[in-house]
Amino acid sequence: MNDLPDRTSDLSSLITQQILHSSECRISFAEYMEMALYHPHYGYYAANRGKIGAHGDFLTSPHLAVDFGELLAKQFAEMWQILGQPQSFTLVEIGAGQGLLAADVLSGLQRHHPDCFACLDYVIVEKAAALMAEQQQRLKSWQAKVKIEWRSLDEIPAHSITGCVFSNELIDAFPVHLVTLTDRKLQEIYVTAQPNGFAEVIDEPSTSRLTDYFDLNGIDLFSPNYPDGYRTEVNLAALDWLSLVCDRIQRGYILTIDYGYTATRYYNPRRSQGTLQCYYQHSHHNNPYINVGQQDITAHVDFTALEGQGDRCGLKTLGFTQQGLFLMALGLSDRLTALSQIDAKNAQDIQNAILRRDALHQLMNPMGLGNFGVLIQSKGLTKQETERPLIGLREF
């Protein structure tokens, strides 16, 4: 029996109850998005683990080819080398999805970097119970070979990590505040409940951090270039998350892969309706108030804000590049060349080579995944270690 309509109705009712019980009968969009995506029973990521992938609502890089994880493994192994080959090297993957990337990284390290693999502790931070169960099932065979733990960030002691904390398409799904310009004033967009569904109301910002955010990013929303009614997103959760991650690291790196822009591109006056998008069955639209709990809701990442927050937390930005360039520097071009030299024995071999070549091209397509941002930050490294260029940030 299909219970999706019931789940949508149940979640809408729960959100409505939260609105009605709030002091002003409204909640911030960030609160709404948090429930729509992460409610433990009815949220999108809690109830829809099967909707990620070729037959679901969206694809991520690990769904296309094992090469993505294997090339990341090459970067992690170099980080281990730079850190002095520590006997305990910790990789922390935050938001591991279905566990595909973890499996590919572990395979790449075991096959091509066994010394690093022998020192590895792999930690997964995952909020969704259904996804955690899928990860544990997929990685079951690996647990006899390497230490794998599932922990929350709060459970990881401060200054305990020597290694790398990384994420792929995580921050775009953090709950965001919606803001708009009205009569040259910054206002926040709230969510309220009406008999026929959810509606938006505009009022003063819920926190001064929203105004401070633009000042810290060097964006003057009150210049004549910005039209009245301009609306966009502010991801305060990303700043809080980065602070927490930074606090957990003793020596090492933070590697963030996601789709997004620098602040000047993100908050361009011509992008007057922001970047908020909803994904449902491989189609996208901009109405977050339908298919509640059954669709993904995302906003692009402001990488300038992450760099600035990193500076304030004691991180050093080592580089920011595009995924396509990052993977090419790590050897994606060599893999494509090797594919062209395969001596195919039959039609199936040819078909497999064509499919794999197409997948690799998608990983570096500048109109798609290849345009994702890759930000690498470090903490606790010596001057000499910091100045050693990482493979993925070199020109290939």
CSV table of C-alpha atoms in Angstrom, one decimal:
chain,number,residue,atom,x,y,z
A,1,MET,CA,0.0,0.0,0.0
A,2,ASN,CA,1.3,3.4,-0.9
A,3,ASP,CA,1.4,5.6,2.2
A,4,LEU,CA,3.1,8.7,0.6
A,5,PRO,CA,-0.1,10.9,0.6
A,6,ASP,CA,-0.6,10.0,4.3
A,7,ARG,CA,3.0,10.9,5.1
A,8,THR,CA,2.6,14.3,3.3
A,9,SER,CA,-0.6,15.0,5.2
A,10,ASP,CA,0.9,14.0,8.5
A,11,LEU,CA,4.0,16.2,8.1
A,12,SER,CA,1.9,19.1,6.9
A,13,SER,CA,-0.3,18.7,10.0
A,14,LEU,CA,2.8,18.6,12.3
A,15,ILE,CA,4.2,21.8,10.7
A,16,THR,CA,0.9,23.5,11.0
A,17,GLN,CA,0.7,22.6,14.7
A,18,GLN,CA,4.2,24.1,15.2
A,19,ILE,CA,3.1,27.3,13.5
A,20,LEU,CA,-0.2,27.5,15.5
A,21,HIS,CA,1.7,27.0,18.8
A,22,SER,CA,4.3,29.6,18.0
A,23,SER,CA,4.0,33.0,19.6
A,24,GLU,CA,3.1,34.9,16.4
A,25,CYS,CA,1.6,31.9,14.5
A,26,ARG,CA,4.5,31.7,12.1
A,27,ILE,CA,7.9,30.1,11.8
A,28,SER,CA,11.0,31.0,9.9
A,29,PHE,CA,11.5,29.3,6.5
A,30,ALA,CA,14.6,27.7,8.1
A,31,GLU,CA,12.4,26.0,10.7
A,32,TYR,CA,9.9,24.9,7.9
A,33,MET,CA,12.7,23.5,5.8
A,34,GLU,CA,14.2,21.7,8.8
A,35,MET,CA,11.0,19.8,9.4
A,36,ALA,CA,10.3,19.2,5.7
A,37,LEU,CA,13.7,17.5,5.2
A,38,TYR,CA,14.7,16.1,8.5
A,39,HIS,CA,11.7,15.3,10.6
A,40,PRO,CA,12.6,11.9,12.1
A,41,HIS,CA,9.5,10.1,10.8
A,42,TYR,CA,8.1,12.1,7.8
A,43,GLY,CA,11.0,14.3,6.6
A,44,TYR,CA,12.3,13.8,3.1
A,45,TYR,CA,15.7,12.3,4.1
A,46,ALA,CA,14.1,10.2,6.9
A,47,ALA,CA,11.4,8.6,4.7
A,48,ASN,CA,12.7,8.7,1.2
A,49,ARG,CA,16.1,7.0,1.1
A,50,GLY,CA,15.1,5.2,-2.1
A,51,LYS,CA,14.5,8.4,-4.0
A,52,ILE,CA,18.2,9.2,-4.5
A,53,GLY,CA,19.8,7.8,-7.7
A,54,ALA,CA,19.0,7.1,-11.3
A,55,HIS,CA,15.3,6.3,-10.6
A,56,GLY,CA,14.8,8.9,-7.9
A,57,ASP,CA,14.7,12.7,-7.5
A,58,PHE,CA,18.4,13.5,-8.1
A,59,LEU,CA,21.8,12.0,-8.8
A,60,THR,CA,25.1,12.7,-7.0
A,61,SER,CA,28.6,12.1,-8.3
A,62,PRO,CA,29.1,8.7,-6.5
A,63,HIS,CA,26.0,7.3,-8.4
A,64,LEU,CA,27.8,7.8,-11.7
A,65,ALA,CA,31.1,6.0,-11.2
A,66,VAL,CA,33.4,4.6,-8.6
A,67,ASP,CA,36.1,6.9,-10.0
A,68,PHE,CA,34.8,9.9,-8.0
A,69,GLY,CA,35.5,8.1,-4.7
A,70,GLU,CA,38.8,6.6,-5.9
A,71,LEU,CA,40.1,10.0,-7.0
A,72,LEU,CA,39.1,11.4,-3.6
A,73,ALA,CA,41.0,8.6,-2.0
A,74,LYS,CA,44.1,9.7,-3.8
A,75,GLN,CA,43.7,13.2,-2.4
A,76,PHE,CA,43.2,11.8,1.1
A,77,ALA,CA,46.3,9.7,0.9
A,78,GLU,CA,48.3,12.8,0.0
A,79,MET,CA,46.9,14.6,3.0
A,80,TRP,CA,48.0,11.7,5.1
A,81,GLN,CA,51.5,12.0,3.7
A,82,ILE,CA,51.6,15.8,4.3
A,83,LEU,CA,50.5,15.3,7.9
A,84,GLY,CA,53.5,13.0,8.5
A,85,GLN,CA,51.8,9.7,8.0
A,86,PRO,CA,50.1,9.6,11.4
A,87,GLN,CA,49.3,6.2,12.9
A,88,SER,CA,45.7,7.2,13.4
A,89,PHE,CA,44.3,9.0,10.3
A,90,THR,CA,40.6,9.9,10.6
A,91,LEU,CA,38.3,10.5,7.7
A,92,VAL,CA,35.0,12.0,8.8
A,93,GLU,CA,32.3,11.9,6.1
A,94,ILE,CA,29.3,14.1,7.0
A,95,GLY,CA,26.1,13.2,5.2
A,96,ALA,CA,27.1,9.9,3.6
A,97,GLY,CA,23.9,9.3,1.7
A,98,GLN,CA,23.6,5.7,0.7
A,99,GLY,CA,27.2,4.9,1.6
A,100,LEU,CA,28.3,4.7,-2.0
A,101,LEU,CA,31.1,7.3,-1.7
A,102,ALA,CA,32.4,5.7,1.5
A,103,ALA,CA,32.6,2.3,-0.2
A,104,ASP,CA,34.5,3.8,-3.1
A,105,VAL,CA,36.9,5.8,-1.0
A,106,LEU,CA,37.7,2.7,1.2
A,107,SER,CA,38.2,0.6,-2.0
A,108,GLY,CA,40.5,3.2,-3.5
A,109,LEU,CA,42.6,3.5,-0.4
A,110,GLN,CA,42.9,-0.3,0.1
A,111,ARG,CA,43.9,-0.9,-3.5
A,112,HIS,CA,46.2,2.0,-4.2
A,113,HIS,CA,47.3,3.4,-0.9
A,114,PRO,CA,47.5,0.4,1.5
A,115,ASP,CA,49.8,2.2,4.0
A,116,CYS,CA,47.3,5.0,4.5
A,117,PHE,CA,44.4,2.4,4.7
A,118,ALA,CA,46.2,0.6,7.5
A,119,CYS,CA,46.1,3.8,9.6
A,120,LEU,CA,42.5,4.7,8.8
A,121,ASP,CA,39.6,5.4,11.1
A,122,TYR,CA,36.4,6.1,9.1
A,123,VAL,CA,33.7,8.1,10.9
A,124,ILE,CA,30.3,8.8,9.4
A,125,VAL,CA,28.0,11.6,10.7
A,126,GLU,CA,24.4,10.9,9.5
A,127,LYS,CA,21.1,12.4,10.8
A,128,ALA,CA,18.7,10.2,8.9
A,129,ALA,CA,18.1,6.8,10.6
A,130,ALA,CA,17.0,5.1,7.3
A,131,LEU,CA,20.1,6.3,5.5
A,132,MET,CA,22.3,5.2,8.4
A,133,ALA,CA,20.8,1.7,8.2
A,134,GLU,CA,21.5,1.6,4.5
A,135,GLN,CA,25.1,2.7,5.0
A,136,GLN,CA,25.7,0.1,7.6
A,137,GLN,CA,24.4,-2.6,5.4
A,138,ARG,CA,26.5,-1.5,2.4
A,139,LEU,CA,29.7,-1.1,4.5
A,140,LYS,CA,29.2,-4.3,6.5
A,141,SER,CA,32.0,-6.2,4.7
A,142,TRP,CA,34.4,-3.3,5.3
A,143,GLN,CA,34.0,-3.4,9.1
A,144,ALA,CA,36.2,-6.4,9.4
A,145,LYS,CA,39.0,-4.6,7.5
A,146,VAL,CA,38.9,-1.0,8.9
A,147,LYS,CA,37.4,0.8,11.9
A,148,ILE,CA,34.1,2.4,10.9
A,149,GLU,CA,31.9,4.4,13.4
A,150,TRP,CA,28.7,6.3,13.2
A,151,ARG,CA,28.7,9.3,15.5
A,152,SER,CA,27.1,12.7,15.7
A,153,LEU,CA,29.4,15.8,15.6
A,154,ASP,CA,28.6,16.4,19.2
A,155,GLU,CA,29.9,13.0,20.1
A,156,ILE,CA,33.3,13.7,18.5
A,157,PRO,CA,35.6,15.2,21.2
A,158,ALA,CA,37.0,18.7,20.6
A,159,HIS,CA,40.5,18.9,19.0
A,160,SER,CA,40.5,15.1,18.4
A,161,ILE,CA,40.7,14.7,14.7
A,162,THR,CA,44.0,14.3,12.7
A,163,GLY,CA,42.8,13.8,9.2
A,164,CYS,CA,40.1,15.2,7.0
A,165,VAL,CA,36.4,16.1,7.4
A,166,PHE,CA,34.7,16.0,4.1
A,167,SER,CA,31.2,16.3,2.6
A,168,ASN,CA,29.6,16.0,-0.9
A,169,GLU,CA,26.3,17.8,-1.6
A,170,LEU,CA,25.6,18.4,2.1
A,171,ILE,CA,25.5,22.1,2.8
A,172,ASP,CA,23.0,22.8,-0.1
A,173,ALA,CA,20.4,20.9,2.0
A,174,PHE,CA,21.0,22.9,5.2
A,175,PRO,CA,17.9,24.9,6.2
A,176,VAL,CA,18.1,28.5,5.0
A,177,HIS,CA,16.4,31.7,6.0
A,178,LEU,CA,14.6,33.6,3.3
A,179,VAL,CA,15.0,37.3,3.1
A,180,THR,CA,13.7,40.1,0.9
A,181,LEU,CA,14.1,43.8,0.3
A,182,THR,CA,11.0,45.9,1.0
A,183,ASP,CA,11.2,49.7,0.8
A,184,ARG,CA,15.0,49.5,1.0
A,185,LYS,CA,14.8,47.4,4.2
A,186,LEU,CA,15.9,43.9,4.8
A,187,GLN,CA,12.9,41.8,5.8
A,188,GLU,CA,12.6,38.1,6.6
A,189,ILE,CA,10.1,35.8,4.9
A,190,TYR,CA,8.2,33.6,7.4
A,191,VAL,CA,5.8,30.7,6.9
A,192,THR,CA,2.2,30.7,8.2
A,193,ALA,CA,-0.7,28.3,7.9
A,194,GLN,CA,-3.9,29.0,6.0
A,195,PRO,CA,-6.9,26.7,5.4
A,196,ASN,CA,-5.7,25.9,1.9
A,197,GLY,CA,-2.0,25.3,2.8
A,198,PHE,CA,1.1,27.3,3.8
A,199,ALA,CA,1.6,30.9,3.0
A,200,GLU,CA,4.4,33.5,3.3
A,201,VAL,CA,4.4,36.6,5.5
A,202,ILE,CA,7.1,39.3,5.7
A,203,ASP,CA,8.3,41.0,8.8
A,204,GLU,CA,11.5,42.1,10.6
A,205,PRO,CA,14.4,39.7,10.7
A,206,SER,CA,14.3,37.1,13.4
A,207,THR,CA,18.0,37.7,14.2
A,208,SER,CA,20.6,40.4,13.6
A,209,ARG,CA,22.9,37.8,12.1
A,210,LEU,CA,20.9,38.0,8.8
A,211,THR,CA,22.0,41.7,8.4
A,212,ASP,CA,25.5,40.9,9.7
A,213,TYR,CA,25.8,38.1,7.1
A,214,PHE,CA,25.7,40.5,4.2
A,215,ASP,CA,28.1,43.0,5.8
A,216,LEU,CA,30.6,40.1,6.5
A,217,ASN,CA,30.3,39.1,2.8
A,218,GLY,CA,30.8,42.6,1.5
A,219,ILE,CA,27.4,42.7,-0.1
A,220,ASP,CA,25.6,46.1,-0.1
A,221,LEU,CA,21.9,45.1,-0.6
A,222,PHE,CA,20.9,48.7,-0.2
A,223,SER,CA,22.6,50.0,-3.2
A,224,PRO,CA,20.4,51.2,-6.1
A,225,ASN,CA,21.3,48.0,-8.1
A,226,TYR,CA,19.0,45.8,-6.0
A,227,PRO,CA,15.3,46.0,-7.0
A,228,ASP,CA,12.6,46.2,-4.5
A,229,GLY,CA,11.2,42.7,-3.9
A,230,TYR,CA,14.7,41.1,-4.3
A,231,ARG,CA,14.7,37.9,-2.4
A,232,THR,CA,17.4,35.4,-1.6
A,233,GLU,CA,18.6,32.9,1.0
A,234,VAL,CA,21.0,33.1,4.0
A,235,ASN,CA,22.5,29.9,5.3
A,236,LEU,CA,23.4,30.6,8.9
A,237,ALA,CA,23.4,26.8,9.6
A,238,ALA,CA,26.4,26.4,7.4
A,239,LEU,CA,28.4,28.9,9.4
A,240,ASP,CA,27.5,27.2,12.7
A,241,TRP,CA,28.3,23.8,11.2
A,242,LEU,CA,31.7,25.0,10.0
A,243,SER,CA,32.5,26.3,13.5
A,244,LEU,CA,31.6,23.0,15.1
A,245,VAL,CA,33.7,21.1,12.5
A,246,CYS,CA,36.7,23.3,13.0
A,247,ASP,CA,36.5,22.8,16.8
A,248,ARG,CA,36.7,19.0,16.3
A,249,ILE,CA,40.0,19.2,14.3
A,250,GLN,CA,43.4,19.1,15.9
A,251,ARG,CA,45.4,18.9,12.6
A,252,GLY,CA,44.0,18.4,9.2
A,253,TYR,CA,41.7,19.5,6.5
A,254,ILE,CA,38.1,20.3,5.6
A,255,LEU,CA,37.1,19.4,2.1
A,256,THR,CA,33.7,20.7,0.9
A,257,ILE,CA,32.1,19.8,-2.4
A,258,ASP,CA,28.8,21.3,-3.4
A,259,TYR,CA,27.1,23.5,-6.0
A,260,GLY,CA,27.3,27.2,-5.3
A,261,TYR,CA,28.9,30.5,-6.0
A,262,THR,CA,31.1,33.2,-4.6
A,263,ALA,CA,29.1,35.9,-2.8
A,264,THR,CA,29.3,38.4,-5.6
A,265,ARG,CA,27.8,35.8,-8.0
A,266,TYR,CA,25.3,34.4,-5.5
A,267,TYR,CA,24.0,37.8,-4.5
A,268,ASN,CA,24.1,39.4,-8.0
A,269,PRO,CA,21.2,41.9,-8.3
A,270,ARG,CA,20.0,40.0,-11.4
A,271,ARG,CA,19.5,36.8,-9.4
A,272,SER,CA,16.5,38.5,-7.9
A,273,GLN,CA,14.6,35.3,-6.8
A,274,GLY,CA,17.5,33.5,-5.1
A,275,THR,CA,18.6,29.9,-5.8
A,276,LEU,CA,16.0,27.9,-3.8
A,277,GLN,CA,15.0,24.8,-5.8
A,278,CYS,CA,12.8,21.7,-5.2
A,279,TYR,CA,13.5,18.3,-6.8
A,280,TYR,CA,10.8,15.7,-7.3
A,281,GLN,CA,11.3,12.7,-9.7
A,282,HIS,CA,14.2,14.3,-11.6
A,283,SER,CA,12.2,17.5,-12.3
A,284,HIS,CA,12.7,20.8,-10.5
A,285,HIS,CA,10.5,23.8,-9.5
A,286,ASN,CA,10.6,26.5,-6.9
A,287,ASN,CA,7.5,25.8,-4.7
A,288,PRO,CA,8.6,24.4,-1.4
A,289,TYR,CA,5.1,24.2,0.0
A,290,ILE,CA,3.8,21.3,-2.1
A,291,ASN,CA,4.8,17.6,-1.9
A,292,VAL,CA,5.8,18.3,1.7
A,293,GLY,CA,8.3,15.7,2.9
A,294,GLN,CA,8.3,14.1,-0.6
A,295,GLN,CA,10.7,16.4,-2.4
A,296,ASP,CA,14.2,17.7,-1.8
A,297,ILE,CA,14.6,21.4,-1.1
A,298,THR,CA,18.0,23.0,-1.7
A,299,ALA,CA,19.8,26.3,-2.0
A,300,HIS,CA,23.2,27.0,-3.5
A,301,VAL,CA,26.2,27.4,-1.2
A,302,ASP,CA,27.9,30.7,-0.6
A,303,PHE,CA,31.5,29.7,-0.6
A,304,THR,CA,32.7,33.2,0.3
A,305,ALA,CA,30.8,32.9,3.5
A,306,LEU,CA,32.4,29.5,4.3
A,307,GLU,CA,35.9,31.0,3.6
A,308,GLY,CA,35.1,34.0,5.8
A,309,GLN,CA,33.7,31.9,8.6
A,310,GLY,CA,36.8,29.6,8.3
A,311,ASP,CA,39.1,32.6,8.7
A,312,ARG,CA,37.2,33.7,11.9
A,313,CYS,CA,37.5,30.1,13.3
A,314,GLY,CA,41.2,29.7,12.7
A,315,LEU,CA,41.1,27.8,9.4
A,316,LYS,CA,43.3,28.6,6.4
A,317,THR,CA,41.8,28.5,2.9
A,318,LEU,CA,44.2,26.4,0.7
A,319,GLY,CA,42.2,26.7,-2.5
A,320,PHE,CA,38.8,26.9,-4.2
A,321,THR,CA,38.3,25.3,-7.6
A,322,GLN,CA,35.7,23.5,-9.7
A,323,GLN,CA,35.0,19.8,-9.4
A,324,GLY,CA,36.0,19.2,-13.0
A,325,LEU,CA,39.4,20.8,-12.6
A,326,PHE,CA,39.9,19.1,-9.2
A,327,LEU,CA,39.2,15.6,-10.6
A,328,MET,CA,41.3,16.2,-13.7
A,329,ALA,CA,44.2,17.2,-11.5
A,330,LEU,CA,43.7,14.0,-9.6
A,331,GLY,CA,43.9,11.8,-12.7
A,332,LEU,CA,40.5,11.8,-14.4
A,333,SER,CA,42.0,12.6,-17.7
A,334,ASP,CA,44.3,9.6,-17.4
A,335,ARG,CA,41.3,7.4,-16.9
A,336,LEU,CA,39.6,8.7,-19.9
A,337,THR,CA,42.7,8.1,-22.0
A,338,ALA,CA,43.0,4.6,-20.7
A,339,LEU,CA,39.3,4.0,-21.7
A,340,SER,CA,40.1,5.0,-25.3
A,341,GLN,CA,42.8,2.4,-25.5
A,342,ILE,CA,40.8,-0.6,-24.2
A,343,ASP,CA,40.9,-3.6,-26.5
A,344,ALA,CA,37.2,-4.5,-26.5
A,345,LYS,CA,36.5,-8.1,-27.2
A,346,ASN,CA,32.8,-7.9,-27.8
A,347,ALA,CA,29.8,-5.6,-28.0
A,348,GLN,CA,29.3,-5.7,-24.2
A,349,ASP,CA,32.8,-4.5,-23.6
A,350,ILE,CA,32.3,-1.7,-26.0
A,351,GLN,CA,29.0,-0.7,-24.4
A,352,ASN,CA,30.5,-0.8,-20.9
A,353,ALA,CA,33.4,1.4,-22.1
A,354,ILE,CA,31.0,3.9,-23.6
A,355,LEU,CA,28.9,4.1,-20.5
A,356,ARG,CA,31.9,4.6,-18.2
A,357,ARG,CA,33.3,7.3,-20.5
A,358,ASP,CA,29.9,9.0,-20.4
A,359,ALA,CA,29.9,8.9,-16.6
A,360,LEU,CA,33.4,10.4,-16.4
A,361,HIS,CA,32.4,13.2,-18.7
A,362,GLN,CA,29.4,13.9,-16.5
A,363,LEU,CA,31.7,14.2,-13.5
A,364,MET,CA,33.7,17.0,-15.2
A,365,ASN,CA,30.9,18.6,-17.3
A,366,PRO,CA,31.2,22.4,-16.8
A,367,MET,CA,27.5,22.7,-17.3
A,368,GLY,CA,26.7,20.2,-14.6
A,369,LEU,CA,28.6,18.4,-11.9
A,370,GLY,CA,32.0,19.7,-13.1
A,371,ASN,CA,30.9,23.2,-12.1
A,372,PHE,CA,30.5,22.2,-8.5
A,373,GLY,CA,32.7,24.1,-6.1
A,374,VAL,CA,35.5,22.4,-4.2
A,375,LEU,CA,36.8,24.2,-1.1
A,376,ILE,CA,39.7,23.0,0.9
A,377,GLN,CA,40.6,24.5,4.3
A,378,SER,CA,43.2,23.4,6.8
A,379,LYS,CA,43.9,23.8,10.5
A,380,GLY,CA,46.9,23.2,12.7
A,381,LEU,CA,49.4,22.7,9.8
A,382,THR,CA,52.9,24.0,9.9
A,383,LYS,CA,53.9,26.7,7.4
A,384,GLN,CA,55.8,24.1,5.3
A,385,GLU,CA,52.8,21.8,5.3
A,386,THR,CA,50.5,24.5,4.3
A,387,GLU,CA,52.7,25.7,1.4
A,388,ARG,CA,52.8,22.2,-0.1
A,389,PRO,CA,50.3,22.3,-2.9
A,390,LEU,CA,47.6,19.5,-2.8
A,391,ILE,CA,47.3,17.4,-6.0
A,392,GLY,CA,43.7,18.4,-6.6
A,393,LEU,CA,44.5,22.1,-6.5
A,394,ARG,CA,47.4,21.9,-9.0
A,395,GLU,CA,47.0,22.7,-12.6
A,396,PHE,CA,46.8,19.5,-14.5
